mmCIF file of C-alpha atoms in Angstrom:
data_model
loop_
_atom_site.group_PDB
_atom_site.id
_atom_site.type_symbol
_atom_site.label_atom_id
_atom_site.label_comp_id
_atom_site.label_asym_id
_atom_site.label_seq_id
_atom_site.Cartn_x
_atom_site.Cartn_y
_atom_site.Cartn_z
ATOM 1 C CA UNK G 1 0.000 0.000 0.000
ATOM 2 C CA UNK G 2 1.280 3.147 -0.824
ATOM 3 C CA UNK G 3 1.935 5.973 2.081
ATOM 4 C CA UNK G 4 0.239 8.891 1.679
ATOM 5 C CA UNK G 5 2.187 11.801 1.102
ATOM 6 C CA UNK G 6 2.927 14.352 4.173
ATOM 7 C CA UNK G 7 2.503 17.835 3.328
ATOM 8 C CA UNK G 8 4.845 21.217 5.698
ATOM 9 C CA UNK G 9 1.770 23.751 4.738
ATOM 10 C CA UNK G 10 -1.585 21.780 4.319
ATOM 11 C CA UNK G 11 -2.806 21.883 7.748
ATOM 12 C CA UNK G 12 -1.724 25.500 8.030
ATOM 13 C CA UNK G 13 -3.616 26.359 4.994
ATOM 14 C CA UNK G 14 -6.770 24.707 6.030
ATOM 15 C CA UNK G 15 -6.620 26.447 9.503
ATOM 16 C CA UNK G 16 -6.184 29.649 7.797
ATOM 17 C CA UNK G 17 -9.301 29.089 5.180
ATOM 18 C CA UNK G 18 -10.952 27.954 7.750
ATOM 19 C CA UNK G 19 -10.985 30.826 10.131
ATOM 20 C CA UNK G 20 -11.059 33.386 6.815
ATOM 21 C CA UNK G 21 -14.732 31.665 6.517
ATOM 22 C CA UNK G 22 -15.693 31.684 10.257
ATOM 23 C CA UNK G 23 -14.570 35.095 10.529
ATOM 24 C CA UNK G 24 -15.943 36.637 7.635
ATOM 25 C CA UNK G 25 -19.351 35.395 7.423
ATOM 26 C CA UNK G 26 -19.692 35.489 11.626
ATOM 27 C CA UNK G 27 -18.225 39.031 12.329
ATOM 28 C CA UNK G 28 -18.623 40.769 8.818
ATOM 29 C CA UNK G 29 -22.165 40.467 7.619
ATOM 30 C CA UNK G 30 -23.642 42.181 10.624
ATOM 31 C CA UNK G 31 -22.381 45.517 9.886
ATOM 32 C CA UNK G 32 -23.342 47.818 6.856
ATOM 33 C CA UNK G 33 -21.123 50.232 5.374
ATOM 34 C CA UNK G 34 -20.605 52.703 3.043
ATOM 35 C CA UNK G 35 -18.304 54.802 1.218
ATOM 36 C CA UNK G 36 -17.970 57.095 -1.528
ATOM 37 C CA UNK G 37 -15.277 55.739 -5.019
ATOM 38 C CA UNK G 38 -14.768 57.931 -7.490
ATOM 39 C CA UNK G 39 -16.645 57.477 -10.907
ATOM 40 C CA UNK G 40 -18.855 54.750 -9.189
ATOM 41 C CA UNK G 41 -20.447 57.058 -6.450
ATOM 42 C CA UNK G 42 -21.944 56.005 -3.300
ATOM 43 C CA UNK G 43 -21.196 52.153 -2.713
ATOM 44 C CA UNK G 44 -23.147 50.135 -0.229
ATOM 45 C CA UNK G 45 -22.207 46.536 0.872
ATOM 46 C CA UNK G 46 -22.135 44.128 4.041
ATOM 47 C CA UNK G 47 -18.414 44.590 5.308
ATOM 48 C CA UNK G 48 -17.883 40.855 5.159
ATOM 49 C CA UNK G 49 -17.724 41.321 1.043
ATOM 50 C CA UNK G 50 -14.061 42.571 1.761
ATOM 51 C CA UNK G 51 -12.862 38.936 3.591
ATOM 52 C CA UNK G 52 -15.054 36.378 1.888
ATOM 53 C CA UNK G 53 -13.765 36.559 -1.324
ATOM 54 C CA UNK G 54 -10.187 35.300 0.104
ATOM 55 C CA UNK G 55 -11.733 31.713 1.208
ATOM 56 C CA UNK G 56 -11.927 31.333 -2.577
ATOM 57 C CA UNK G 57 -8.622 32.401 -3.093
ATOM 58 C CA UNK G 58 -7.685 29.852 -0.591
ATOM 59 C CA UNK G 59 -9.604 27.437 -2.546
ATOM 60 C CA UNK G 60 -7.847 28.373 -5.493
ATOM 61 C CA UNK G 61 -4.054 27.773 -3.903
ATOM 62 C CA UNK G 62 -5.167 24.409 -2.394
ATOM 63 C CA UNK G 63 -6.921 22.592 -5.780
ATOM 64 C CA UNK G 64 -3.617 24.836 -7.719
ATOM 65 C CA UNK G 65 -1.045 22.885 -5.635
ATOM 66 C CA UNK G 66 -2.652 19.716 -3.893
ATOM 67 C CA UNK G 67 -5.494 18.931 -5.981
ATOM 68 C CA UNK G 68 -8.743 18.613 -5.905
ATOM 69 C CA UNK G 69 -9.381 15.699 -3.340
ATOM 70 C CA UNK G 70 -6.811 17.247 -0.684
ATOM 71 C CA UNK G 71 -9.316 20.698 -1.102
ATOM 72 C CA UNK G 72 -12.174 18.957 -0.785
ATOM 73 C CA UNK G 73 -11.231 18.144 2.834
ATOM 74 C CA UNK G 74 -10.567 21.253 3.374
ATOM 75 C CA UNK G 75 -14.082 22.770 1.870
ATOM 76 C CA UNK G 76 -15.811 20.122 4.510
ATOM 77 C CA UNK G 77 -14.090 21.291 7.318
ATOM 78 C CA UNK G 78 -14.797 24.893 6.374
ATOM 79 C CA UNK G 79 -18.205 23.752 6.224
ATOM 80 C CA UNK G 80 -18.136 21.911 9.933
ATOM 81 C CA UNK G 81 -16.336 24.771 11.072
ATOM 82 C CA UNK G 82 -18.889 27.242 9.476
ATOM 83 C CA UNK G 83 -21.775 25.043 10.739
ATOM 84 C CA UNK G 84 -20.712 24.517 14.599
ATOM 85 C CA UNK G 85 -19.665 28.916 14.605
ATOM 86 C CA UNK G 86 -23.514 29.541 13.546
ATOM 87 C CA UNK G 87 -25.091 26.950 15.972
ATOM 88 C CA UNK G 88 -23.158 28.469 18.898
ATOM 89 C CA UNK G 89 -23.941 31.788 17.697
ATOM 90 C CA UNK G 90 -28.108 30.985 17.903
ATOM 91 C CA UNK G 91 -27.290 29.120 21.818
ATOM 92 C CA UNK G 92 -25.857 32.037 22.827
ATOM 93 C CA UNK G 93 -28.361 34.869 21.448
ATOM 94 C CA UNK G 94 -31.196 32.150 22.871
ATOM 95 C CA UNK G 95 -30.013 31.876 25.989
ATOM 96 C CA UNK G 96 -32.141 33.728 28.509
ATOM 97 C CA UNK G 97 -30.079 37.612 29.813
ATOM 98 C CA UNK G 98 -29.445 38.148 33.046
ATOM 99 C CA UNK G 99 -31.355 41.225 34.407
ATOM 100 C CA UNK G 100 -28.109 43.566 35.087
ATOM 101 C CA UNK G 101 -27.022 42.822 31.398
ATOM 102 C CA UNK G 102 -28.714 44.962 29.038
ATOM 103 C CA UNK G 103 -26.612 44.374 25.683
ATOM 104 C CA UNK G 104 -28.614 41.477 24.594
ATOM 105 C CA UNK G 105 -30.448 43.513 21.511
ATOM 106 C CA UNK G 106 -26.722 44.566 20.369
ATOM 107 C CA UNK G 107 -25.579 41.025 20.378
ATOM 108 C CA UNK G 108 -28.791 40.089 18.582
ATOM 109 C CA UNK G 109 -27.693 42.275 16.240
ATOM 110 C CA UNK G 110 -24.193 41.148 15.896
ATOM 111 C CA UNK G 111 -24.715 37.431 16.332
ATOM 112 C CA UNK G 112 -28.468 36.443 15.855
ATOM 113 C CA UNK G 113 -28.542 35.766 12.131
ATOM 114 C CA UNK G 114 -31.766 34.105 11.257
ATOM 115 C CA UNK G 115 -31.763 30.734 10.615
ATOM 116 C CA UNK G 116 -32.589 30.914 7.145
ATOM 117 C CA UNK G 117 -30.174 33.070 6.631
ATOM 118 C CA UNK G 118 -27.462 30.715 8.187
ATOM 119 C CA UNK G 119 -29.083 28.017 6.087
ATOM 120 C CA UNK G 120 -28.550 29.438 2.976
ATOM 121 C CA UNK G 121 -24.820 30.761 3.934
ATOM 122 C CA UNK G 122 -23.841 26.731 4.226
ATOM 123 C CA UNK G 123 -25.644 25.739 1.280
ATOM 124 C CA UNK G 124 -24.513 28.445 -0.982
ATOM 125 C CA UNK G 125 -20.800 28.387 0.279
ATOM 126 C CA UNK G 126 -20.670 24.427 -0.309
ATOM 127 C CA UNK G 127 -21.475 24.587 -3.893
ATOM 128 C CA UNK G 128 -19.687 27.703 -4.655
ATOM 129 C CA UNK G 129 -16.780 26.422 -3.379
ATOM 130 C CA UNK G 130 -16.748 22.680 -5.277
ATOM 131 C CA UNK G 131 -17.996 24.423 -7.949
ATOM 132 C CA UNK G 132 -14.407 26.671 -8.108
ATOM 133 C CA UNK G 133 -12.399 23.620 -6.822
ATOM 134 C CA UNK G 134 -13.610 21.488 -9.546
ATOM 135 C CA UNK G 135 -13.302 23.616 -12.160
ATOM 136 C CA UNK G 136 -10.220 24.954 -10.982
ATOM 137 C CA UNK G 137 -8.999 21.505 -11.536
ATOM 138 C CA UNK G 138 -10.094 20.604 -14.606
ATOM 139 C CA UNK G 139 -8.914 23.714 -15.896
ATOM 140 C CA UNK G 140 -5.628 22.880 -15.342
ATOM 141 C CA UNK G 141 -5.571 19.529 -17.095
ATOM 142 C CA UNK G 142 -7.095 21.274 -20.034
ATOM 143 C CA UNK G 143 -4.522 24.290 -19.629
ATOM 144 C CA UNK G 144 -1.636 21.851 -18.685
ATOM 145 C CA UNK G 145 -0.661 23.872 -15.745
ATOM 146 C CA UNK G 146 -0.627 27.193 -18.225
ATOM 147 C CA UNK G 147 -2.135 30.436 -17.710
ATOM 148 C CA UNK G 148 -2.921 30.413 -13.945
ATOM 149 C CA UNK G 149 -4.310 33.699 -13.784
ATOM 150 C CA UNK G 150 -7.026 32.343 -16.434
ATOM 151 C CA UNK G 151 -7.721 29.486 -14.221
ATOM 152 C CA UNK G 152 -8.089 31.387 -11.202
ATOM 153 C CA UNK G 153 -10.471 34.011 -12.150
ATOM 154 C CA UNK G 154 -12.262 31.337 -14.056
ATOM 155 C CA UNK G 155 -12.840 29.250 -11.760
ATOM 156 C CA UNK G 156 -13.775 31.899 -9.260
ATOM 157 C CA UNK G 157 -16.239 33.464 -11.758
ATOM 158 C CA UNK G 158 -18.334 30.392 -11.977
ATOM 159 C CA UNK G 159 -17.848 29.487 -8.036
ATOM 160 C CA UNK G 160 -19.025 33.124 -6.981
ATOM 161 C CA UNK G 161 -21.672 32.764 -9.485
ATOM 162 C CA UNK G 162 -23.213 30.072 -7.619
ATOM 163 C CA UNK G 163 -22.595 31.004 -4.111
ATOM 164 C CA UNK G 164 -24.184 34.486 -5.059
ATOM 165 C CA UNK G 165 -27.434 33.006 -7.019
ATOM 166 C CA UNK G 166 -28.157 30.834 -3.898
ATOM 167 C CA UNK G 167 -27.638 32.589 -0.999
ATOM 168 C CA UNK G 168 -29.525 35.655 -2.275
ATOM 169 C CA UNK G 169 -32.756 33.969 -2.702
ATOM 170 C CA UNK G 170 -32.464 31.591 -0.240
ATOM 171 C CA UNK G 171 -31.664 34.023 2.437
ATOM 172 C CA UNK G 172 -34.076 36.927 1.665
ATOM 173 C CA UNK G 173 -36.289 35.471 -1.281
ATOM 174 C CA UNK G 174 -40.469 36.808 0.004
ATOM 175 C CA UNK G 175 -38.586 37.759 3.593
ATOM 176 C CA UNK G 176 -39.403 41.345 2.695
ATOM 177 C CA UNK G 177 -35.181 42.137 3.795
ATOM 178 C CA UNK G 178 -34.877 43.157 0.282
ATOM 179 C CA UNK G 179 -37.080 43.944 -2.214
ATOM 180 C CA UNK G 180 -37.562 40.678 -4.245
ATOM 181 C CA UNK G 181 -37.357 42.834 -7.620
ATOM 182 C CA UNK G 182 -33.892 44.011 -5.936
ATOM 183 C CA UNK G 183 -31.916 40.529 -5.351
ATOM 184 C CA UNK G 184 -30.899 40.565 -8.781
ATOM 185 C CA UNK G 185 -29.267 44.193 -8.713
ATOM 186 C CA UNK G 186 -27.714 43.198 -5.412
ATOM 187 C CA UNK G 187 -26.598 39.498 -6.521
ATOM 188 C CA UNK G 188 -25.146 41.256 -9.625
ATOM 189 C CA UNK G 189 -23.355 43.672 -7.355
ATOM 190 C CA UNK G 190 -21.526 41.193 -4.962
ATOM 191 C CA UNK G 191 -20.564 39.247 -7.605
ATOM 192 C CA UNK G 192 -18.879 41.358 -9.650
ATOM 193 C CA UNK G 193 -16.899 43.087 -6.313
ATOM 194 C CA UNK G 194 -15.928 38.902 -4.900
ATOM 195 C CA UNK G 195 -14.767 38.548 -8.159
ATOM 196 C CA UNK G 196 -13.157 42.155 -8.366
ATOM 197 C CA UNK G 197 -11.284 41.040 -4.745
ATOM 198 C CA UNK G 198 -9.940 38.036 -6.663
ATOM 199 C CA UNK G 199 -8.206 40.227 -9.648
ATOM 200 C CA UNK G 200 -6.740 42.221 -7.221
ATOM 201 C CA UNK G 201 -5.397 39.242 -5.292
ATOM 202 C CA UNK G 202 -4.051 37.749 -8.631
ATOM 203 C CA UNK G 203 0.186 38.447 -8.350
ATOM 204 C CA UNK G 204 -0.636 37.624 -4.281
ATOM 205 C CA UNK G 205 -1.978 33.908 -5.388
ATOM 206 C CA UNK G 206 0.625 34.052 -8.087
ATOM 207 C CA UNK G 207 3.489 34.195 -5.525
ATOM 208 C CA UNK G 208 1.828 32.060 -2.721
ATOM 209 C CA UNK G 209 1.198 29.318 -5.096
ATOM 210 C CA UNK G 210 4.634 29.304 -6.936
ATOM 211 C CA UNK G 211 6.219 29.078 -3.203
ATOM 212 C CA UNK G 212 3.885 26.526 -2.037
ATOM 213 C CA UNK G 213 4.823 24.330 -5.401
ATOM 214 C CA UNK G 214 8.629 24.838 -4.190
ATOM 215 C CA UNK G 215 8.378 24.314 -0.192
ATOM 216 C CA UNK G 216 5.867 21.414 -0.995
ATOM 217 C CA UNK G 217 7.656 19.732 -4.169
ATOM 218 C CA UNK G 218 4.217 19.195 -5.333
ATOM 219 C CA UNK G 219 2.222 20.170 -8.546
ATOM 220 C CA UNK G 220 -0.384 18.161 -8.389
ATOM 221 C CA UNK G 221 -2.634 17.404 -11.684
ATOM 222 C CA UNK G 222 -6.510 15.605 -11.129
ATOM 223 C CA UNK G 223 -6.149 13.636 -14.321
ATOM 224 C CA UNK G 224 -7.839 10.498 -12.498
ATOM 225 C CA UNK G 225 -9.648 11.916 -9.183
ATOM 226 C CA UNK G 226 -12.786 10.829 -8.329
ATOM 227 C CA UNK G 227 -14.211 14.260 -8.212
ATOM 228 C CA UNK G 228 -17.635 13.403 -5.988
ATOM 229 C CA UNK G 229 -17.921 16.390 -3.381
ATOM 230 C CA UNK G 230 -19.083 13.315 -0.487
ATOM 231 C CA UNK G 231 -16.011 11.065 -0.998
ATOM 232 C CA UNK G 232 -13.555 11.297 2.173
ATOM 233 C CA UNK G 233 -10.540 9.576 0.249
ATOM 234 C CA UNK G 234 -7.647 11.580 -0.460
ATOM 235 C CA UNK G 235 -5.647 10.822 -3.415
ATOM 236 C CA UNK G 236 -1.703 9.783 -2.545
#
């Protein structure tokens, strides 16, 4: 039987995509800003749009250098990870406030995202990111290992595309939140800005990944993975 490969990085990169999701969809989409770009005007957005976008540059670097199967793992324990942070979040906002602590409706605010809400954050962020993983690595068969940039905008186009066209109506969809004639102006907007973070990140993932090939010694190509999103195994 052959041993499977041990990896310097791989945990560290799946600790640091994992808290990149926690953090940005836990602490970012409570809070509403805005600011003022010139030739675009007034710009509106939840302040999470500025982190999320990096757990698909993650995804990007981890299908890029250890393939697909070695990413999924990681995507599922994003998920877990993702999955346990909201579940604590709606124990602790349920849990009855003592009388001399009066900062319950803040942390309602903060921390009480609605279920269906939560519910279509998982959803959405599972098939946007297998989506991106999968094309990702099928891109680079196609490319043989050419063009990177082209792969990881790509893949990132059709990854946010799905993560944005379910969470949107899942989440607010007849919930009166947003105008249901408005999801499609505001799906349009946060996908073009995810992908937007991802061009700018482009010479970032360009040197991460080219170190990561070196430090590893691995390229790795899917030119015979099993690419079902449920399967555990990890290719050798």
């Amino acid at each position: 039987m052959q041993t499977p490969r041990s990896y310097r990085y791989y945990d560290l990169m799946m600790a640091a995509f994992v808290t990149v999701l926690v953090c940005s969809n836990l602490i970012g989409p409570a809070k509403i800003s805005q600011i003022d770009v010139p030739v675009l005007g007034t710009l509106t957005f939840g302040a999470g749009l500025l982190f999320f976008p990096i757990s698909f540059i993650f995804g990007d670097i981890l299908t890029e250098v250890y393939g697909y199967s070695r990413s999924r793992k990681v995507i599922w324990a994003g998920f877990g990870g993702l999955a346990f942070a909201s579940f604590m979040a709606w124990m602790i906002v349920a849990l009855p406030a003592a009388p001399f602590w009066h900062n319950q409706e803040a942390y309602e605010v903060a921390f009480g995202s609605a279920w269906r809400v939560s519910l279509a954050s998982l959803v959405a962020f599972a098939a946007g990111e297998f989506v991106n993983s999968y094309i990702m690595a099928k891109m680079k068969v196609m490319t043989a290992g050419r063009w990177l940039w082209m792969r990881t905008i790509g893949s990132t186009i059709f990854g946010e595309g799905v993560d944005s066209a379910l969470f949107y109506p899942l989440a607010f969809y007849g919930s009166g939140v947003i105008p249901d004639d408005k999801l499609p102006l505001v799906m349009l907007a946060q996908f073009v800005a995810k992908v937007g973070v991802e061009v700018v990140f482009t010479p970032v993932t360009y040197k991460v990944v080219a170190w990561l090939k070196r430090a590893e010694n691995e390229d790795y190509y899917d030119r015979h993975t099993d690419f079902n999103p449920f399967a555990l195994k990890t290719d050798t």
